[in-house]
XYZ file of N, CA, C and O in Angstrom:
708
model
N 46.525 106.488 126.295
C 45.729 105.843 125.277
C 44.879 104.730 125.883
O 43.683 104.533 125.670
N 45.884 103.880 126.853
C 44.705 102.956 127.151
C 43.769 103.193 128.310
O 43.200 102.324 128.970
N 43.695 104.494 128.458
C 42.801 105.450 130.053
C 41.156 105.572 128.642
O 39.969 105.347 128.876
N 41.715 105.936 127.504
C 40.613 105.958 126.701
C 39.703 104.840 126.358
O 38.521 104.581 126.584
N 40.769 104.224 125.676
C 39.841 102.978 125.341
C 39.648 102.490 126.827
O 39.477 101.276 126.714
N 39.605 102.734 127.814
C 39.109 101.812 128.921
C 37.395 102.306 129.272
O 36.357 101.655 129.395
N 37.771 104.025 129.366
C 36.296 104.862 129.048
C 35.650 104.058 128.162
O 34.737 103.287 128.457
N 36.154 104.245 126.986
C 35.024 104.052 125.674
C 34.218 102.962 126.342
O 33.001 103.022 126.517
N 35.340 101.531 126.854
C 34.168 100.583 127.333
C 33.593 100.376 128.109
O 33.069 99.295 128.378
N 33.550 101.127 128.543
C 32.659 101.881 129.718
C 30.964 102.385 129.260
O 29.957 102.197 129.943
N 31.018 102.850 128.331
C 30.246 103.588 127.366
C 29.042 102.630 126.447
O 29.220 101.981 125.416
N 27.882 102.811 127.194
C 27.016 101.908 125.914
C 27.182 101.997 124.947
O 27.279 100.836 124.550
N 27.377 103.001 123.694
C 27.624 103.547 122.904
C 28.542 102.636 122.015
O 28.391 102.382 120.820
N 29.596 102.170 122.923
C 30.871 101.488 122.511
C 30.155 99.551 122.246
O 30.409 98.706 121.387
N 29.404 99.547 123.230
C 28.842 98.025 123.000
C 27.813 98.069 122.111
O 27.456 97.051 121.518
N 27.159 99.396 121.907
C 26.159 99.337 121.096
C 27.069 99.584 119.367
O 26.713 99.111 118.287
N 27.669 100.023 119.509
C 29.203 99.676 118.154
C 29.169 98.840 117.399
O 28.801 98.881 116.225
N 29.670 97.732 118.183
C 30.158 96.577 118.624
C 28.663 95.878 118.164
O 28.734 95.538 116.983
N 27.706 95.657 118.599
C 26.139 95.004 117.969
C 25.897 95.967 117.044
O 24.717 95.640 117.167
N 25.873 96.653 116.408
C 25.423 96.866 115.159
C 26.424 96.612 114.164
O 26.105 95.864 113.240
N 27.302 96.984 114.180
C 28.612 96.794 113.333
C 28.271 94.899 112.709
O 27.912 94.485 111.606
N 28.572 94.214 113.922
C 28.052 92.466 113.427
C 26.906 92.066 112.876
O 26.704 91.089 112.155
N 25.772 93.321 113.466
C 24.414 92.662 113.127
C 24.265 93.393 111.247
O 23.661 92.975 110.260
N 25.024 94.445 111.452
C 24.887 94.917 109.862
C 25.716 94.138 108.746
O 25.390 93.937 107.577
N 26.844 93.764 109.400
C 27.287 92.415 108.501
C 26.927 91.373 108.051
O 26.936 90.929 106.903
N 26.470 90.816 109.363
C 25.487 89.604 109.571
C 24.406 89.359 108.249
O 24.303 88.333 107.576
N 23.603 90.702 108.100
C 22.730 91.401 107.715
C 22.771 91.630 105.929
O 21.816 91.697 105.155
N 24.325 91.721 105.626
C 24.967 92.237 104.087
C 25.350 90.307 103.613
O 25.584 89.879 102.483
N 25.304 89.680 104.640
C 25.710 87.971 104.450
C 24.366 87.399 104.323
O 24.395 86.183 104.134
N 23.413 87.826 104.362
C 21.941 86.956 104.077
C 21.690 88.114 102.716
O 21.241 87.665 101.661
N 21.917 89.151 102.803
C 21.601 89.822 101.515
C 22.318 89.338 100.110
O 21.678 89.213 99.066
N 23.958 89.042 100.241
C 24.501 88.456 99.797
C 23.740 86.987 99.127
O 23.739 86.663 97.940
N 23.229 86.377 100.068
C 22.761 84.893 100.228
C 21.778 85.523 99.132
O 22.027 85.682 97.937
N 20.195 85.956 100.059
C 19.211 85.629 99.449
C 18.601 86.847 98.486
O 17.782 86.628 97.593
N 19.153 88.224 98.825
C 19.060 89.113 97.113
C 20.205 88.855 96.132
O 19.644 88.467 95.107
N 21.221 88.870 95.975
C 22.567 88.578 95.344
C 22.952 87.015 94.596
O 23.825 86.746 93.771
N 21.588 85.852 95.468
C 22.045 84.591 94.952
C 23.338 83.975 95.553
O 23.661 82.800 95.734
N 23.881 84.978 95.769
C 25.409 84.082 96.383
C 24.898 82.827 97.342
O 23.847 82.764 97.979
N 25.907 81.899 97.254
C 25.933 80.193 97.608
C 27.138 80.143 98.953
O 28.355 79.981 98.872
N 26.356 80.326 100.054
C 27.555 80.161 101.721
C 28.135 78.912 101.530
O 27.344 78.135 100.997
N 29.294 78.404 101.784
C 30.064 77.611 101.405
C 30.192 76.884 103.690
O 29.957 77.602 104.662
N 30.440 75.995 103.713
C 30.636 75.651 104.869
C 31.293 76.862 105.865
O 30.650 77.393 106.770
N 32.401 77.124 105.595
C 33.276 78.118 106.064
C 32.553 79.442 106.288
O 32.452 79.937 107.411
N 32.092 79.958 105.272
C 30.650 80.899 105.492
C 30.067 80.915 106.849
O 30.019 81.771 107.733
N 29.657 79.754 106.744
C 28.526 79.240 107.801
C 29.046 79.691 109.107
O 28.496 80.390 109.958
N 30.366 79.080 109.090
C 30.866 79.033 110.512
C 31.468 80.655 110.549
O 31.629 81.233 111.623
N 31.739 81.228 109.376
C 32.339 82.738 110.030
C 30.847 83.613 110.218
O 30.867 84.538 111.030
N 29.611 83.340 109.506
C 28.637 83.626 110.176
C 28.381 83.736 111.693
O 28.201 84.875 112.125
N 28.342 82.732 112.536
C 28.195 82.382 113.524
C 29.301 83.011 114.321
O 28.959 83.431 115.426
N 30.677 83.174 113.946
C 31.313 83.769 114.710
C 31.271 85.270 114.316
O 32.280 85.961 114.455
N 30.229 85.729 113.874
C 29.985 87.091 113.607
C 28.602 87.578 114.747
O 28.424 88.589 115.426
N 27.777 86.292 114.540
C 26.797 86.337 115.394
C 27.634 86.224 117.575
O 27.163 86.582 118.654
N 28.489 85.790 117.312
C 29.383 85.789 118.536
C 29.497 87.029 119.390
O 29.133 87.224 120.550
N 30.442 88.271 118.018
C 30.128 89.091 118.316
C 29.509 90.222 118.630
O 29.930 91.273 119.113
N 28.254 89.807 118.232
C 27.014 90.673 118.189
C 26.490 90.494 119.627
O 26.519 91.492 120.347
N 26.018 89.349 120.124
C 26.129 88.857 121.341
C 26.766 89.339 122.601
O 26.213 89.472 123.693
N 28.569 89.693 122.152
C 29.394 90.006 122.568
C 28.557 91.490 123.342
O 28.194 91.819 124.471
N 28.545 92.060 121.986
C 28.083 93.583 122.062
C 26.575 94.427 122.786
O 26.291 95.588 123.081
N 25.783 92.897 122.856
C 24.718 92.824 123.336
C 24.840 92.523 125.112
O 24.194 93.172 125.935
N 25.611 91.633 125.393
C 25.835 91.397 126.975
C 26.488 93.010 127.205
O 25.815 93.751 127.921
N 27.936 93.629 126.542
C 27.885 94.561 127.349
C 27.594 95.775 127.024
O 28.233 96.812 127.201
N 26.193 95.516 126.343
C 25.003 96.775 126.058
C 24.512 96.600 127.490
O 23.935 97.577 127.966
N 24.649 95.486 128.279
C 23.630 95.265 129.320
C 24.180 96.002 130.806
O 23.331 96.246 131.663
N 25.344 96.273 131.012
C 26.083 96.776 132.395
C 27.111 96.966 131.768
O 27.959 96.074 131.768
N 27.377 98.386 130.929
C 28.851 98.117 130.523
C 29.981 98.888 131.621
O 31.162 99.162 131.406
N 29.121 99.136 132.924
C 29.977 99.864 134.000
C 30.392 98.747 135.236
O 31.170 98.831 136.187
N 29.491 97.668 134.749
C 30.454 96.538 135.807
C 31.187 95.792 135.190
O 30.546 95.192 134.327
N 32.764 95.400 135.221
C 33.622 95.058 134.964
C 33.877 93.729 134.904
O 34.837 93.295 134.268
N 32.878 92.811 135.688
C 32.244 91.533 135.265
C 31.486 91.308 134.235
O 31.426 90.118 133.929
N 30.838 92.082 133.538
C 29.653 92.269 132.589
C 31.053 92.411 131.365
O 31.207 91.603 130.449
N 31.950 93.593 131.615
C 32.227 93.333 130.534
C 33.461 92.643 130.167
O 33.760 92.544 128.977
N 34.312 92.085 131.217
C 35.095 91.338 131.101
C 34.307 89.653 129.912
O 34.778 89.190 128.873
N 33.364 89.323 130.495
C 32.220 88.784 130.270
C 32.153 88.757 128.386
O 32.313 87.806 127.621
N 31.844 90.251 128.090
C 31.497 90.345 127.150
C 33.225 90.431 126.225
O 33.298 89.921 125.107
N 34.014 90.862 126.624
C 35.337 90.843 126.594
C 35.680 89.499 126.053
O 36.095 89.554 124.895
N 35.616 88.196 126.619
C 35.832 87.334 126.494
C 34.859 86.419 125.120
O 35.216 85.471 124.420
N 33.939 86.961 125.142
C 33.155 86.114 123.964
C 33.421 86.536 122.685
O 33.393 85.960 121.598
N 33.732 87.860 123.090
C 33.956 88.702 121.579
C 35.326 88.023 121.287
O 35.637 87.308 120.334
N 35.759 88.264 121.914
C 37.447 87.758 121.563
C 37.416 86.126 121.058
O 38.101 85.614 120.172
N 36.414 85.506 121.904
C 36.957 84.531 121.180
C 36.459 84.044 119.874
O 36.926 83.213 119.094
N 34.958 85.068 119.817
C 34.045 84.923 118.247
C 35.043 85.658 117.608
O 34.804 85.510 116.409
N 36.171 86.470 117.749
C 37.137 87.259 116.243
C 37.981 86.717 116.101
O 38.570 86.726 115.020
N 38.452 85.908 117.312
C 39.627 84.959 116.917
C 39.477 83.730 115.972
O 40.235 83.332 115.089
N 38.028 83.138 116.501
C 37.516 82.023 116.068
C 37.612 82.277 114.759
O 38.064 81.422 113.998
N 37.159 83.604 114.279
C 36.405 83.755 112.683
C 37.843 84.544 112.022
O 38.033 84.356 110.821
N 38.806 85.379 112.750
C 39.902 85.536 112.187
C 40.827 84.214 111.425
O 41.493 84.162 110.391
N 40.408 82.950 112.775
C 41.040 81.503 112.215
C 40.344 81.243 110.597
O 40.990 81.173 109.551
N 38.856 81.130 110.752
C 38.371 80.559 110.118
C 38.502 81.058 108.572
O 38.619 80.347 107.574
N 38.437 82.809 108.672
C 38.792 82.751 107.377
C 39.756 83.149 106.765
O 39.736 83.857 105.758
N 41.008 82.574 107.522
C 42.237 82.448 106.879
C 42.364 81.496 105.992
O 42.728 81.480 104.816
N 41.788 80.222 107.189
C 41.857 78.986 106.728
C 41.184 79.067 104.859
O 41.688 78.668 103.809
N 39.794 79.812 105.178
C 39.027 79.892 103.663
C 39.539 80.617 103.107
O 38.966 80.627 102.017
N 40.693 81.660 103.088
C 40.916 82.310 102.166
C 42.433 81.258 101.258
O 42.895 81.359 100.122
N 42.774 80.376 102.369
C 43.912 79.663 101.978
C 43.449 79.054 100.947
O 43.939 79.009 99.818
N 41.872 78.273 101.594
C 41.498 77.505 99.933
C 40.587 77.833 98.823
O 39.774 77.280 98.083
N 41.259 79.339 99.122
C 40.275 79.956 97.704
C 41.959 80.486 97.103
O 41.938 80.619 95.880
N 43.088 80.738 97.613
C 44.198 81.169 97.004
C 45.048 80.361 96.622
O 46.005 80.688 95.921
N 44.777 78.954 97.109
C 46.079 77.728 96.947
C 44.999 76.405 96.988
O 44.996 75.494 97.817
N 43.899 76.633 95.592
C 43.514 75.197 95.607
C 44.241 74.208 95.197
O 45.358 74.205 94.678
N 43.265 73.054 95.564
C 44.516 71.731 95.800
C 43.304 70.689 95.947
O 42.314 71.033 96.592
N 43.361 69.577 95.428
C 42.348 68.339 95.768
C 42.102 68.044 97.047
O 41.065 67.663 97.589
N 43.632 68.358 97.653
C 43.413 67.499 99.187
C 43.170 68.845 100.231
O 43.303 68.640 101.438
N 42.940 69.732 99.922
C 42.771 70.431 100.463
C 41.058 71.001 99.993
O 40.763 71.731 99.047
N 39.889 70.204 101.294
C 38.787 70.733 101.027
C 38.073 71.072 102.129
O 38.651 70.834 103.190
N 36.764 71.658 102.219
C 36.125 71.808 103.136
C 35.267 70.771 103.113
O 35.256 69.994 102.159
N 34.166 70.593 104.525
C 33.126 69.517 104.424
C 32.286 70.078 103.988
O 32.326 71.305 103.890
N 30.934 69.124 103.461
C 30.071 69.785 103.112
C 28.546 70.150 104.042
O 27.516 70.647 103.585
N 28.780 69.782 105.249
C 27.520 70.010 106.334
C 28.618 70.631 107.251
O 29.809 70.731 106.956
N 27.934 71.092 108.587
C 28.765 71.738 109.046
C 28.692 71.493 110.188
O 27.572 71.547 110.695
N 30.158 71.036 111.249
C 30.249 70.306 111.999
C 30.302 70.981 113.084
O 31.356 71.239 113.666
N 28.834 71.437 113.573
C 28.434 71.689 114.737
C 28.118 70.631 115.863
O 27.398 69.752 115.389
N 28.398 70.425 117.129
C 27.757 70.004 118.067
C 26.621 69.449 117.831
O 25.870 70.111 117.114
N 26.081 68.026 118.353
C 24.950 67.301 118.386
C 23.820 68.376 119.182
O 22.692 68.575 118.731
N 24.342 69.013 120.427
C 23.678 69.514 121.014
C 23.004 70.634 120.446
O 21.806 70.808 120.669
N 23.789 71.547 119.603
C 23.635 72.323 118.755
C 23.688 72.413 117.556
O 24.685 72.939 117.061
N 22.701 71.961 116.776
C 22.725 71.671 115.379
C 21.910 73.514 114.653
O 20.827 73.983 114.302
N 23.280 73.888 114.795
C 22.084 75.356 113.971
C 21.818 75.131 112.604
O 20.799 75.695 112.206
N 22.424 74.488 111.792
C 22.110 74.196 110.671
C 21.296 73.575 110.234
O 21.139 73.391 109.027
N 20.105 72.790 111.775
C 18.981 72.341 111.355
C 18.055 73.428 112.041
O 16.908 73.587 111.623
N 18.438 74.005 112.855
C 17.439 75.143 113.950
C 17.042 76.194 112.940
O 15.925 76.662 112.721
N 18.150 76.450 112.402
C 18.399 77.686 111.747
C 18.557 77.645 109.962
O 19.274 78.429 109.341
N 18.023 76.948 109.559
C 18.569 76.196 107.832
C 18.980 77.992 107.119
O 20.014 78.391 106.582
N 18.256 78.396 107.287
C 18.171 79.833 106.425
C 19.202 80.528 106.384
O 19.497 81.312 105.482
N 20.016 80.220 107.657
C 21.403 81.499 108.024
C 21.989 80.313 107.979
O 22.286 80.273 106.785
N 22.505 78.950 108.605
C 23.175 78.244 108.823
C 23.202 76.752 107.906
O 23.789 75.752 108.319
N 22.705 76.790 107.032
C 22.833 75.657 106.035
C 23.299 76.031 104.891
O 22.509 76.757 104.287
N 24.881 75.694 104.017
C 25.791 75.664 103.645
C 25.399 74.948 102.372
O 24.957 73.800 102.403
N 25.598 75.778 101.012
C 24.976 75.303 99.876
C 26.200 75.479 98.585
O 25.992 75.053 97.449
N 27.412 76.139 98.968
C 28.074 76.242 98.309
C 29.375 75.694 98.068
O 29.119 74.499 98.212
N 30.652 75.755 97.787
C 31.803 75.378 97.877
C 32.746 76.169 98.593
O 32.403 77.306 98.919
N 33.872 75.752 98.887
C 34.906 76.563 99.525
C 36.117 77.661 98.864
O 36.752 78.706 99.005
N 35.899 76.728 98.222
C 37.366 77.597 96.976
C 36.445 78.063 95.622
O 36.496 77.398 94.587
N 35.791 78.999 95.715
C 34.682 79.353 94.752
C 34.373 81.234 95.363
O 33.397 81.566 96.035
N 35.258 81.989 94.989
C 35.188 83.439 95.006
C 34.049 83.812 94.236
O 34.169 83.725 93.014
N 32.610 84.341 94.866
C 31.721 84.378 94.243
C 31.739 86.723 94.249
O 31.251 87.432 93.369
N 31.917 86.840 94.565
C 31.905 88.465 94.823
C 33.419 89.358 95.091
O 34.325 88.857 95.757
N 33.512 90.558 94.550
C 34.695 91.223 95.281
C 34.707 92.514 95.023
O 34.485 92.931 93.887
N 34.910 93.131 95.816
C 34.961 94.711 95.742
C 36.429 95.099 96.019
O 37.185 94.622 96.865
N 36.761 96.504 94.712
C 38.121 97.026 94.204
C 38.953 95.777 94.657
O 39.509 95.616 95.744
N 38.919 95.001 93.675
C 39.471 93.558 93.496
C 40.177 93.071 94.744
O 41.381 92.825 94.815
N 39.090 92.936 95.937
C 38.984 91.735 97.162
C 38.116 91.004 97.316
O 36.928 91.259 97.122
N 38.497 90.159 97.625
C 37.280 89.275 97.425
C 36.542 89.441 99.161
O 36.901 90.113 100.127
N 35.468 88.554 98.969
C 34.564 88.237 100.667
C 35.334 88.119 101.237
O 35.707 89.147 101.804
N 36.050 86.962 101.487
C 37.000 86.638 102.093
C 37.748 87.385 102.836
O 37.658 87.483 104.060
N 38.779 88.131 101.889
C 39.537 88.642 102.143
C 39.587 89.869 103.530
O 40.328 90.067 104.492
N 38.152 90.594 102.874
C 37.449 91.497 103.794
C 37.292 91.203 104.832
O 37.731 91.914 105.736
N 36.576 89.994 105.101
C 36.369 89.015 105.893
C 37.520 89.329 107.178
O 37.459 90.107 108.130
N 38.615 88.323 106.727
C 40.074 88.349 107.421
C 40.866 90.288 107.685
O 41.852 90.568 108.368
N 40.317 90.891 107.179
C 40.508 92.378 107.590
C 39.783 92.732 108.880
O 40.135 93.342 109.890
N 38.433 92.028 108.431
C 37.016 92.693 109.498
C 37.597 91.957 110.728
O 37.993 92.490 111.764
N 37.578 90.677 110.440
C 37.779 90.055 112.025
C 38.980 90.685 112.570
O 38.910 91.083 113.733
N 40.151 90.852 111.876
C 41.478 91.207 112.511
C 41.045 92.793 113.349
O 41.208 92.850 114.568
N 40.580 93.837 112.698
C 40.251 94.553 113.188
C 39.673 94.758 114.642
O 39.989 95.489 115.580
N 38.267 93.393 114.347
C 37.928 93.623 115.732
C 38.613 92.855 117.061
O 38.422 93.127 118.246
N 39.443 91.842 116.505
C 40.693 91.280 117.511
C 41.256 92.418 117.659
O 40.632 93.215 118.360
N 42.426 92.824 117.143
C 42.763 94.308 117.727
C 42.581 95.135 118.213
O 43.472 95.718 118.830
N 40.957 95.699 118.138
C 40.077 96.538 119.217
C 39.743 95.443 120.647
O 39.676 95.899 121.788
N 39.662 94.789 120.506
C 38.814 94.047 121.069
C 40.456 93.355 122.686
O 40.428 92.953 123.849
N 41.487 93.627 121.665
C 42.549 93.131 122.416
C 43.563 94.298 123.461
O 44.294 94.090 124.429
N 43.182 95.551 122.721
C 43.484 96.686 123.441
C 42.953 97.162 124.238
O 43.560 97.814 125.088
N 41.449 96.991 124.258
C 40.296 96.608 125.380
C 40.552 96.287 126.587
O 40.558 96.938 127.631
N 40.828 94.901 126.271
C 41.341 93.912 127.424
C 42.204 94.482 127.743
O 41.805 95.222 128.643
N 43.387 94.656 127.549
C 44.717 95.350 128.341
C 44.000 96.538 129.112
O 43.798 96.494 130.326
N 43.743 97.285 128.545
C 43.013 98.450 128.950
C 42.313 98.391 130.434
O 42.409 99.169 131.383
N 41.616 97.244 130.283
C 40.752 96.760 131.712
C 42.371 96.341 132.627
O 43.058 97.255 133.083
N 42.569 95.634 132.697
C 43.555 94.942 133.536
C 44.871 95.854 133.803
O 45.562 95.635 134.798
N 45.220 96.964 132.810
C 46.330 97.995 133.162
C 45.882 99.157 133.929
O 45.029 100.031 133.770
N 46.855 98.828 134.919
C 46.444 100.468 135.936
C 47.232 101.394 135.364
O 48.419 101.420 135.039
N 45.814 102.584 135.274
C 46.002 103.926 134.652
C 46.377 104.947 135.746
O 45.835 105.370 136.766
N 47.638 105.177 135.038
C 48.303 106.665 136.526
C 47.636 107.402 136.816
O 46.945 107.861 135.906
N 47.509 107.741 137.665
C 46.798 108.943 138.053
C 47.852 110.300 137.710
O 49.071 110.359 137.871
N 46.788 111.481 137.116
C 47.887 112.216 136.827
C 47.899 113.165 137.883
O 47.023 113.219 138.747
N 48.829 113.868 137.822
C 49.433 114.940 138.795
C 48.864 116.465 138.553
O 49.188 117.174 137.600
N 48.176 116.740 139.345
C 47.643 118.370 139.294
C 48.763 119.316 140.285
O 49.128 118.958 141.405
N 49.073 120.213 139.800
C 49.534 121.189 140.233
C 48.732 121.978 141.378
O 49.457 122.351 142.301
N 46.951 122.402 141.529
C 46.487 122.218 142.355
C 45.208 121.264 142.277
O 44.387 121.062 141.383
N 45.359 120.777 143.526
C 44.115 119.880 143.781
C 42.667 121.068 144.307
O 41.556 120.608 144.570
């Protein structure tokens, strides 16, 4: 099993996956926004960005996915944009399932001085809504929820991957060579 998934990432195909899969999400989260009206809440913002992570991800190893630096490379960003956004919207789904006063989000979003996307970028990255405010849900889940499915998913691909690279695959045994 992991002789396969080591192929697959091998395979543009597999990084090109991997960038469309985020960029079509990415993509259903501004549609959301700006046909649908829906209001990105801080948390939004930031699982945005760690969606845009992995798109990135998928884009470096669109670029050499047969050198093992390239995609270790790309290995590593992805993982840490699904982990990041697996965190993040746990955290938001906690305070959309167990509100509480003291339990809130901020209301700007605490990016880096160096990197202020929420002024670079106002359109995708400026945060107009609340946190604990379920605005959408499909066969009764909410964003969120999906959300914390999608990212887990691609941690899990994304983590069998990695093993995959770093485990030596037996060579198998022919009867004749």
């Amino acid at each position: 099993m992991l002789a396969f998934f080591k192929q697959f990432s091998e395979k543009r195909s597999s990084w090109l996956l991997l960038a469309l899969s985020s960029l079509a999400l990415e993509l259903t989260a501004l549609y959301f926004q700006y046909g649908m009206g829906l209001q990105p809440c801080v948390l939004c913002v930031y699982e945005r960005l760690a969606m845009i992570g992995l798109f990135f991800a998928g884009i470096i190893g669109l670029l050499a996915p047969h050198s093992p630096i390239i995609r270790l490379i790309a290995l590593a960003l992805g993982l840490f944009s699904g982990i990041k956004g697996l965190m993040i919207s746990i955290r938001h789904l906690d305070l959309q399932m167990n509100p509480a006063p003291w339990k809130q989000c901020e209301f700007l979003p605490n990016f880096p001085e160096t990197l202020p996307f929420h002024q670079w970028f106002p359109s995708i990255f400026n945060p107009t809504g609340t946190c604990d405010n379920s605005q959408w849900s499909l066969f009764g889940i909410t964003m969120v929820q999906w959300l914390v499915a999608i990212f887990a998913v691609y941690v899990i691909v994304l983590v069998v991957i990695l093993i995959a690279q770093v485990k030596k695959t037996r060579r198998q045994r022919r009867l004749f060579n």
